[in-house]
Amino acid sequence: MELDAAQNPNPDPPISAYYQTRAEHHAVVSSDWLAHAAAAAASFPDAGAGADAAPPPSPGSNGGGVIEEFNFWRRKPEAAEAVAAIMALAAVIRSSRATTMMELEIELKKASDKLKSWDATSISLSAACDLFMRFVTRTSHLEHEKFDAAKSRLIERGEKFGEISLKARKTIAMLSQDFISDGCTMLVHGYSRVVLEILKLAASNRKLFRVLCTEGRPDRTGLRMSNELAALGIPVKVLIDSAVAYSMDEVDMVFVGADGVVESGGIINMMGTYQIALVANSMNKPVYVAAESYKFARLYPLDQKDMTPAHRPIDFGVPIPAGVEVETSARDYTPPQYLTLLLTDLGVLTPSVVSDELIQLYL
Amino acid sequence: MPDVQPLVSEFVLKLKRRKVEGSHAVARQTAELLRSVVSQHRMGSTNQAAALADAIRSVGEQLISANPIVGNIVRRVLHIIKEEDISSTAVGIEGLSVTVDSDDEYDSGNDDHPTLSAAVLASHARNALRAPSLQTLLDDIPVSTALSRSASSTGDSDGKTAGDKSLKTRKLKHDVIAAIGDLIEEIDTCYDQISEQAVELIHQNEVILTLGRSRTVKEFLYAAKEKKRSFRVFVAEGSPRYQGHVLAKELVEKGVQTTVITDSAIFAMISRVNMVIVGAHAIMANGGVIAPVGMNMVALAAQKHAVPFVVVAGSHKLCPLYPHNPEVLLNELKSPSDLLDFGEFSNCMNFSTQDGTPLLNVVNPTFDYVPPKLVSLFVTDTGGHSPSYMYRLISEYYSADDLVVQRKSTS
């Protein structure tokens, strides 16, 4: 790819698989971008991209099987990453030949570590793995049943997690209805399925509101979002990312989703969220974050660079001169003081509740 | 329950006409009214808790339009009913662990739920009381059906005498009434518990600012004076009712050196003040405060000069709603005659228009909203808390599905 060499004299920074998937599912992609992404994926050892149509191979041995299973579930656009991870772990339990809980837990731990190291940038993936491990440990201590019954219960709960995830979105949508009043204008950033669910429910309740949608460069996920909103009959206006401050005075509230909610109560989300939160805060507009509770992660970033770097390719449309660096990070961290409320399936929470929940679960 | 209705209507009328003044009186009388509703409620043999809760809800609907404090008490009672019901059922299940085999016979017919040990059911019952959390995210037992199944199988396997069942009935009612009695006592003693913390907060030679007259603040300052702290108080008069004048007189009676200032002078005097201590009408779930009008101004002035803004309030003022909620946003507008006499007013009527509508409008809102970031500390009867902590107290006192108090249709 001659664009490659022209763009970046440094060797290709590793492309984050998480953002690559999101882009594939939600973005308006150009053929250039696709080619670039394919080239990057080819250099990725465990990609397993071909297994789309075929059902997942039944994981004979533990290691490689869980990754393939995970990839199978991940490709479905409606499923969250966390759901895919838990389905993969449930499959590991199903195929496991352990006879005691201890053995099973050890196998699961290995599978979970493998998943986490496969894509170190996805927060909901590691948070979901931890949550499931915690559930397994707790269940095994709680119930004095036979091993087979416990095992089948774990598998059943794991496979039901997809339902739990969908139910979580519906709960969040219901809780958020109070925040949307007639005649309000809201700003959304990025393509979040949770926020979309909220707006769908509000539209079906016949509330009258307007949405300003940022473009969301470089994947232009905002365009996809505005398509969906227009299909629901909601008046939408698309802004380029730089026009947020310009339009902020006509906005009543900001709605964003989250890729992960960290222990301080801040969020990690698509690049641009921090900027929007800063502008909203300076103009006294509330920022509401809609996130499911399984995205709570035990991370505590102290600044923007304090996370595992997640990069994705950016297509500027014109070749960048050699010797010019490009900031390709896909996400940023928004500290809790700029967020007003978190709308989660555990209820409407202030940012300080997150650490409380995490402590209760893990300590 | 036709015999309770006149009591309820009388109370609603008193609330609407503002014959009941002060949060303490309102809270206490509401709790007493609900206690008499519970005691006069005729308990059926099945699903007693739900029927009782329904009765409370129908009364609550009528009362809530008057006052957020009333709403809090209604929700507290609903939560009490749930708690008592679940804890008594959980105790029953644990006691049955010996007879778990007989349960299995009944359960074997249902294949959708694997048979669970009694210990699990009891722990699930306890979890049902707590708000949803990450720990219970993956659990799925629909607790109410599991409990009711086991409760009914309890009833069947006991199946002994009708006397047994009526014992359970009376027990629930008795427990609920006892718990409401506890609630009333809590409301009464909140002043003492809050005042105990006065000594830690007020030190020697302090200058304290307050607005209007709050009974909680008065007791707080009295307690500090009794412990021989030397402090001075600036009392802002709190127009248009000028209750600050009354508070100033009361403080002087106890020997506290007091200065009365107008509300407009607050910003001018705030730099000489060490601490602002005020009361509240209600505390919202996000830590925001509904307080008498003018409080937001005091809070902003305090923030500008880095003066701690302390709110003292009993825990019965804690409200599980958020400020965006329309129920909360609509401010009460009182009579404009507080500001202007009708006589002076009448000059401004414009008789050239058809209906003589006045060109001059007088607005007299009762409450102000203070956002949580302006509050430094909440002093409640459970101790001192920061605004970001208030959500925790809510899950202790209220249950999530009681946020909208509406009678569930009995079908």
PDB file of N, CA, C and O in Angstrom, chain A residues 82 116 120-131 258-268 291-301 307-308 331 333 342 344 346 351 353-359 361-362, chain B residues 134:
ATOM      1  N   ALA A  82     -19.130  -7.568  25.236  1.00  0.00           N
ATOM      2  CA  ALA A  82     -19.206  -8.282  26.501  1.00  0.00           C
ATOM      3  C   ALA A  82     -20.006  -9.571  26.340  1.00  0.00           C
ATOM      4  O   ALA A  82     -19.651 -10.616  26.885  1.00  0.00           O
ATOM      5  N   LYS A 116      -8.392 -11.805  26.974  1.00  0.00           N
ATOM      6  CA  LYS A 116      -7.994 -10.433  27.308  1.00  0.00           C
ATOM      7  C   LYS A 116      -6.717 -10.036  26.592  1.00  0.00           C
ATOM      8  O   LYS A 116      -6.572  -8.896  26.163  1.00  0.00           O
ATOM      9  N   ALA A 120      -6.093  -6.229  23.916  1.00  0.00           N
ATOM     10  CA  ALA A 120      -5.906  -5.572  25.209  1.00  0.00           C
ATOM     11  C   ALA A 120      -6.619  -4.234  25.283  1.00  0.00           C
ATOM     12  O   ALA A 120      -6.660  -3.610  26.323  1.00  0.00           O
ATOM     13  N   THR A 121      -7.163  -3.783  24.144  1.00  0.00           N
ATOM     14  CA  THR A 121      -7.722  -2.433  24.175  1.00  0.00           C
ATOM     15  C   THR A 121      -9.209  -2.410  24.505  1.00  0.00           C
ATOM     16  O   THR A 121      -9.769  -1.364  24.765  1.00  0.00           O
ATOM     17  N   SER A 122      -9.854  -3.566  24.487  1.00  0.00           N
ATOM     18  CA  SER A 122     -11.304  -3.516  24.669  1.00  0.00           C
ATOM     19  C   SER A 122     -11.643  -3.594  26.146  1.00  0.00           C
ATOM     20  O   SER A 122     -11.376  -4.589  26.801  1.00  0.00           O
ATOM     21  N   ILE A 123     -12.229  -2.560  26.652  1.00  0.00           N
ATOM     22  CA  ILE A 123     -12.522  -2.516  28.084  1.00  0.00           C
ATOM     23  C   ILE A 123     -13.708  -3.383  28.444  1.00  0.00           C
ATOM     24  O   ILE A 123     -13.707  -4.083  29.457  1.00  0.00           O
ATOM     25  N   SER A 124     -14.749  -3.341  27.620  1.00  0.00           N
ATOM     26  CA  SER A 124     -15.918  -4.127  28.006  1.00  0.00           C
ATOM     27  C   SER A 124     -15.599  -5.609  27.942  1.00  0.00           C
ATOM     28  O   SER A 124     -16.152  -6.401  28.703  1.00  0.00           O
ATOM     29  N   LEU A 125     -14.650  -5.989  27.087  1.00  0.00           N
ATOM     30  CA  LEU A 125     -14.258  -7.392  27.018  1.00  0.00           C
ATOM     31  C   LEU A 125     -13.656  -7.845  28.340  1.00  0.00           C
ATOM     32  O   LEU A 125     -14.088  -8.847  28.934  1.00  0.00           O
ATOM     33  N   SER A 126     -12.674  -7.093  28.848  1.00  0.00           N
ATOM     34  CA  SER A 126     -12.043  -7.543  30.093  1.00  0.00           C
ATOM     35  C   SER A 126     -12.982  -7.389  31.278  1.00  0.00           C
ATOM     36  O   SER A 126     -12.983  -8.215  32.187  1.00  0.00           O
ATOM     37  N   ALA A 127     -13.822  -6.351  31.256  1.00  0.00           N
ATOM     38  CA  ALA A 127     -14.755  -6.199  32.370  1.00  0.00           C
ATOM     39  C   ALA A 127     -15.742  -7.360  32.396  1.00  0.00           C
ATOM     40  O   ALA A 127     -16.057  -7.902  33.465  1.00  0.00           O
ATOM     41  N   ALA A 128     -16.209  -7.784  31.217  1.00  0.00           N
ATOM     42  CA  ALA A 128     -17.161  -8.891  31.172  1.00  0.00           C
ATOM     43  C   ALA A 128     -16.502 -10.189  31.614  1.00  0.00           C
ATOM     44  O   ALA A 128     -17.109 -10.984  32.342  1.00  0.00           O
ATOM     45  N   CYS A 129     -15.261 -10.410  31.185  1.00  0.00           N
ATOM     46  CA  CYS A 129     -14.554 -11.622  31.616  1.00  0.00           C
ATOM     47  C   CYS A 129     -14.433 -11.648  33.136  1.00  0.00           C
ATOM     48  O   CYS A 129     -14.706 -12.671  33.779  1.00  0.00           O
ATOM     49  N   ASP A 130     -14.043 -10.516  33.715  1.00  0.00           N
ATOM     50  CA  ASP A 130     -13.897 -10.459  35.174  1.00  0.00           C
ATOM     51  C   ASP A 130     -15.222 -10.716  35.865  1.00  0.00           C
ATOM     52  O   ASP A 130     -15.294 -11.421  36.875  1.00  0.00           O
ATOM     53  N   LEU A 131     -16.281 -10.113  35.314  1.00  0.00           N
ATOM     54  CA  LEU A 131     -17.601 -10.269  35.920  1.00  0.00           C
ATOM     55  C   LEU A 131     -18.021 -11.724  35.917  1.00  0.00           C
ATOM     56  O   LEU A 131     -18.520 -12.257  36.919  1.00  0.00           O
ATOM     57  N   ALA A 258     -20.845   4.772  26.277  1.00  0.00           N
ATOM     58  CA  ALA A 258     -19.497   4.607  26.818  1.00  0.00           C
ATOM     59  C   ALA A 258     -18.940   3.265  26.375  1.00  0.00           C
ATOM     60  O   ALA A 258     -19.655   2.273  26.312  1.00  0.00           O
ATOM     61  N   ASP A 259     -17.635   3.243  26.066  1.00  0.00           N
ATOM     62  CA  ASP A 259     -16.983   1.966  25.807  1.00  0.00           C
ATOM     63  C   ASP A 259     -16.637   1.296  27.117  1.00  0.00           C
ATOM     64  O   ASP A 259     -16.599   0.081  27.222  1.00  0.00           O
ATOM     65  N   GLY A 260     -16.362   2.123  28.121  1.00  0.00           N
ATOM     66  CA  GLY A 260     -16.068   1.574  29.438  1.00  0.00           C
ATOM     67  C   GLY A 260     -16.281   2.663  30.463  1.00  0.00           C
ATOM     68  O   GLY A 260     -16.105   3.840  30.165  1.00  0.00           O
ATOM     69  N   VAL A 261     -16.684   2.265  31.666  1.00  0.00           N
ATOM     70  CA  VAL A 261     -16.827   3.227  32.749  1.00  0.00           C
ATOM     71  C   VAL A 261     -15.751   2.883  33.769  1.00  0.00           C
ATOM     72  O   VAL A 261     -15.691   1.745  34.238  1.00  0.00           O
ATOM     73  N   VAL A 262     -14.906   3.836  34.097  1.00  0.00           N
ATOM     74  CA  VAL A 262     -13.774   3.512  34.962  1.00  0.00           C
ATOM     75  C   VAL A 262     -14.096   3.815  36.417  1.00  0.00           C
ATOM     76  O   VAL A 262     -15.131   4.401  36.729  1.00  0.00           O
ATOM     77  N   GLU A 263     -13.169   3.411  37.260  1.00  0.00           N
ATOM     78  CA  GLU A 263     -13.459   3.416  38.681  1.00  0.00           C
ATOM     79  C   GLU A 263     -13.708   4.799  39.243  1.00  0.00           C
ATOM     80  O   GLU A 263     -14.450   4.954  40.207  1.00  0.00           O
ATOM     81  N   SER A 264     -13.102   5.825  38.635  1.00  0.00           N
ATOM     82  CA  SER A 264     -13.306   7.161  39.166  1.00  0.00           C
ATOM     83  C   SER A 264     -14.689   7.692  38.836  1.00  0.00           C
ATOM     84  O   SER A 264     -15.098   8.727  39.337  1.00  0.00           O
ATOM     85  N   GLY A 265     -15.415   6.992  37.976  1.00  0.00           N
ATOM     86  CA  GLY A 265     -16.706   7.487  37.542  1.00  0.00           C
ATOM     87  C   GLY A 265     -16.618   8.163  36.182  1.00  0.00           C
ATOM     88  O   GLY A 265     -17.614   8.606  35.644  1.00  0.00           O
ATOM     89  N   GLY A 266     -15.390   8.264  35.640  1.00  0.00           N
ATOM     90  CA  GLY A 266     -15.245   8.832  34.306  1.00  0.00           C
ATOM     91  C   GLY A 266     -15.535   7.776  33.254  1.00  0.00           C
ATOM     92  O   GLY A 266     -15.764   6.609  33.577  1.00  0.00           O
ATOM     93  N   ILE A 267     -15.527   8.185  31.989  1.00  0.00           N
ATOM     94  CA  ILE A 267     -15.805   7.205  30.943  1.00  0.00           C
ATOM     95  C   ILE A 267     -14.729   7.226  29.876  1.00  0.00           C
ATOM     96  O   ILE A 267     -14.050   8.229  29.673  1.00  0.00           O
ATOM     97  N   ILE A 268     -14.581   6.091  29.244  1.00  0.00           N
ATOM     98  CA  ILE A 268     -13.714   6.005  28.078  1.00  0.00           C
ATOM     99  C   ILE A 268     -14.641   5.801  26.897  1.00  0.00           C
ATOM    100  O   ILE A 268     -15.457   4.884  26.893  1.00  0.00           O
ATOM    101  N   ALA A 291     -24.852   3.768  29.891  1.00  0.00           N
ATOM    102  CA  ALA A 291     -23.941   2.630  29.811  1.00  0.00           C
ATOM    103  C   ALA A 291     -24.501   1.480  30.631  1.00  0.00           C
ATOM    104  O   ALA A 291     -25.067   1.695  31.693  1.00  0.00           O
ATOM    105  N   GLU A 292     -24.323   0.251  30.130  1.00  0.00           N
ATOM    106  CA  GLU A 292     -24.777  -0.892  30.904  1.00  0.00           C
ATOM    107  C   GLU A 292     -23.793  -1.150  32.037  1.00  0.00           C
ATOM    108  O   GLU A 292     -22.633  -0.776  31.971  1.00  0.00           O
ATOM    109  N   SER A 293     -24.259  -1.811  33.076  1.00  0.00           N
ATOM    110  CA  SER A 293     -23.402  -1.939  34.262  1.00  0.00           C
ATOM    111  C   SER A 293     -22.236  -2.879  34.057  1.00  0.00           C
ATOM    112  O   SER A 293     -21.240  -2.782  34.766  1.00  0.00           O
ATOM    113  N   TYR A 294     -22.301  -3.767  33.065  1.00  0.00           N
ATOM    114  CA  TYR A 294     -21.165  -4.672  32.906  1.00  0.00           C
ATOM    115  C   TYR A 294     -19.971  -3.979  32.266  1.00  0.00           C
ATOM    116  O   TYR A 294     -18.933  -4.585  32.079  1.00  0.00           O
ATOM    117  N   LYS A 295     -20.120  -2.720  31.933  1.00  0.00           N
ATOM    118  CA  LYS A 295     -18.980  -1.976  31.410  1.00  0.00           C
ATOM    119  C   LYS A 295     -18.140  -1.347  32.502  1.00  0.00           C
ATOM    120  O   LYS A 295     -17.139  -0.700  32.212  1.00  0.00           O
ATOM    121  N   PHE A 296     -18.547  -1.503  33.760  1.00  0.00           N
ATOM    122  CA  PHE A 296     -17.744  -0.924  34.843  1.00  0.00           C
ATOM    123  C   PHE A 296     -16.435  -1.691  34.921  1.00  0.00           C
ATOM    124  O   PHE A 296     -16.434  -2.907  35.104  1.00  0.00           O
ATOM    125  N   ALA A 297     -15.315  -0.987  34.817  1.00  0.00           N
ATOM    126  CA  ALA A 297     -14.021  -1.668  34.772  1.00  0.00           C
ATOM    127  C   ALA A 297     -13.127  -1.171  35.895  1.00  0.00           C
ATOM    128  O   ALA A 297     -13.245  -0.030  36.335  1.00  0.00           O
ATOM    129  N   ARG A 298     -12.218  -2.014  36.315  1.00  0.00           N
ATOM    130  CA  ARG A 298     -11.314  -1.619  37.397  1.00  0.00           C
ATOM    131  C   ARG A 298     -10.087  -0.937  36.829  1.00  0.00           C
ATOM    132  O   ARG A 298      -8.985  -1.422  36.949  1.00  0.00           O
ATOM    133  N   LEU A 299     -10.325   0.187  36.202  1.00  0.00           N
ATOM    134  CA  LEU A 299      -9.206   0.982  35.686  1.00  0.00           C
ATOM    135  C   LEU A 299      -9.277   2.341  36.340  1.00  0.00           C
ATOM    136  O   LEU A 299     -10.344   2.780  36.727  1.00  0.00           O
ATOM    137  N   TYR A 300      -8.169   3.026  36.430  1.00  0.00           N
ATOM    138  CA  TYR A 300      -8.195   4.368  37.004  1.00  0.00           C
ATOM    139  C   TYR A 300      -7.203   5.223  36.232  1.00  0.00           C
ATOM    140  O   TYR A 300      -6.100   5.476  36.714  1.00  0.00           O
ATOM    141  N   PRO A 301      -7.551   5.681  35.032  1.00  0.00           N
ATOM    142  CA  PRO A 301      -6.608   6.481  34.258  1.00  0.00           C
ATOM    143  C   PRO A 301      -6.384   7.834  34.917  1.00  0.00           C
ATOM    144  O   PRO A 301      -7.338   8.457  35.379  1.00  0.00           O
ATOM    145  N   MET A 307      -3.882   4.924  29.362  1.00  0.00           N
ATOM    146  CA  MET A 307      -4.638   3.715  29.022  1.00  0.00           C
ATOM    147  C   MET A 307      -3.866   2.929  27.979  1.00  0.00           C
ATOM    148  O   MET A 307      -2.960   3.470  27.354  1.00  0.00           O
ATOM    149  N   THR A 308      -4.247   1.687  27.777  1.00  0.00           N
ATOM    150  CA  THR A 308      -3.646   0.927  26.678  1.00  0.00           C
ATOM    151  C   THR A 308      -3.961   1.662  25.392  1.00  0.00           C
ATOM    152  O   THR A 308      -5.114   1.952  25.122  1.00  0.00           O
ATOM    153  N   ARG A 331      -9.714   6.696  21.130  1.00  0.00           N
ATOM    154  CA  ARG A 331     -10.603   6.987  22.240  1.00  0.00           C
ATOM    155  C   ARG A 331      -9.962   7.954  23.208  1.00  0.00           C
ATOM    156  O   ARG A 331      -8.748   8.147  23.216  1.00  0.00           O
ATOM    157  N   TYR A 333     -10.476   9.833  27.438  1.00  0.00           N
ATOM    158  CA  TYR A 333     -11.003   9.610  28.791  1.00  0.00           C
ATOM    159  C   TYR A 333     -11.653  10.900  29.262  1.00  0.00           C
ATOM    160  O   TYR A 333     -11.049  11.967  29.201  1.00  0.00           O
ATOM    161  N   LEU A 342     -24.988   9.118  35.301  1.00  0.00           N
ATOM    162  CA  LEU A 342     -24.825   7.900  34.519  1.00  0.00           C
ATOM    163  C   LEU A 342     -26.162   7.173  34.508  1.00  0.00           C
ATOM    164  O   LEU A 342     -26.710   6.880  35.573  1.00  0.00           O
ATOM    165  N   THR A 344     -27.750   3.848  34.006  1.00  0.00           N
ATOM    166  CA  THR A 344     -27.358   2.443  33.859  1.00  0.00           C
ATOM    167  C   THR A 344     -28.533   1.561  34.224  1.00  0.00           C
ATOM    168  O   THR A 344     -29.538   2.033  34.755  1.00  0.00           O
ATOM    169  N   LEU A 346     -28.576  -0.333  36.600  1.00  0.00           N
ATOM    170  CA  LEU A 346     -28.678  -0.374  38.055  1.00  0.00           C
ATOM    171  C   LEU A 346     -29.406   0.848  38.572  1.00  0.00           C
ATOM    172  O   LEU A 346     -29.535   1.039  39.776  1.00  0.00           O
ATOM    173  N   PRO A 351     -21.635   9.831  39.273  1.00  0.00           N
ATOM    174  CA  PRO A 351     -20.372   9.165  38.972  1.00  0.00           C
ATOM    175  C   PRO A 351     -19.696   8.529  40.189  1.00  0.00           C
ATOM    176  O   PRO A 351     -18.936   7.576  40.045  1.00  0.00           O
ATOM    177  N   VAL A 353     -20.874   6.617  42.321  1.00  0.00           N
ATOM    178  CA  VAL A 353     -21.417   5.301  42.689  1.00  0.00           C
ATOM    179  C   VAL A 353     -20.597   4.167  42.092  1.00  0.00           C
ATOM    180  O   VAL A 353     -20.592   3.044  42.604  1.00  0.00           O
ATOM    181  N   VAL A 354     -19.894   4.471  40.997  1.00  0.00           N
ATOM    182  CA  VAL A 354     -19.220   3.407  40.260  1.00  0.00           C
ATOM    183  C   VAL A 354     -18.205   2.683  41.129  1.00  0.00           C
ATOM    184  O   VAL A 354     -18.166   1.452  41.169  1.00  0.00           O
ATOM    185  N   SER A 355     -17.402   3.444  41.839  1.00  0.00           N
ATOM    186  CA  SER A 355     -16.367   2.773  42.638  1.00  0.00           C
ATOM    187  C   SER A 355     -17.007   1.957  43.743  1.00  0.00           C
ATOM    188  O   SER A 355     -16.520   0.887  44.103  1.00  0.00           O
ATOM    189  N   ASP A 356     -18.126   2.447  44.259  1.00  0.00           N
ATOM    190  CA  ASP A 356     -18.848   1.707  45.289  1.00  0.00           C
ATOM    191  C   ASP A 356     -19.279   0.341  44.788  1.00  0.00           C
ATOM    192  O   ASP A 356     -19.068  -0.692  45.434  1.00  0.00           O
ATOM    193  N   GLU A 357     -19.902   0.311  43.607  1.00  0.00           N
ATOM    194  CA  GLU A 357     -20.351  -0.942  43.016  1.00  0.00           C
ATOM    195  C   GLU A 357     -19.187  -1.882  42.781  1.00  0.00           C
ATOM    196  O   GLU A 357     -19.273  -3.088  43.043  1.00  0.00           O
ATOM    197  N   LEU A 358     -18.084  -1.333  42.281  1.00  0.00           N
ATOM    198  CA  LEU A 358     -16.940  -2.187  41.983  1.00  0.00           C
ATOM    199  C   LEU A 358     -16.346  -2.768  43.262  1.00  0.00           C
ATOM    200  O   LEU A 358     -15.975  -3.934  43.308  1.00  0.00           O
ATOM    201  N   ILE A 359     -16.287  -1.946  44.298  1.00  0.00           N
ATOM    202  CA  ILE A 359     -15.757  -2.450  45.569  1.00  0.00           C
ATOM    203  C   ILE A 359     -16.638  -3.565  46.089  1.00  0.00           C
ATOM    204  O   ILE A 359     -16.163  -4.611  46.532  1.00  0.00           O
ATOM    205  N   LEU A 361     -18.358  -5.596  44.480  1.00  0.00           N
ATOM    206  CA  LEU A 361     -18.263  -6.817  43.691  1.00  0.00           C
ATOM    207  C   LEU A 361     -16.931  -7.517  43.883  1.00  0.00           C
ATOM    208  O   LEU A 361     -16.865  -8.737  44.009  1.00  0.00           O
ATOM    209  N   TYR A 362     -15.862  -6.749  43.903  1.00  0.00           N
ATOM    210  CA  TYR A 362     -14.547  -7.378  43.818  1.00  0.00           C
ATOM    211  C   TYR A 362     -13.824  -7.532  45.134  1.00  0.00           C
ATOM    212  O   TYR A 362     -12.854  -8.240  45.214  1.00  0.00           O
TER     213      TYR A 362
ATOM    214  N   LEU B 134     -24.049  -4.993  40.626  1.00  0.00           N
ATOM    215  CA  LEU B 134     -23.235  -5.824  39.749  1.00  0.00           C
ATOM    216  C   LEU B 134     -23.195  -7.261  40.237  1.00  0.00           C
ATOM    217  O   LEU B 134     -23.117  -8.199  39.453  1.00  0.00           O
TER     218      LEU B 134
END
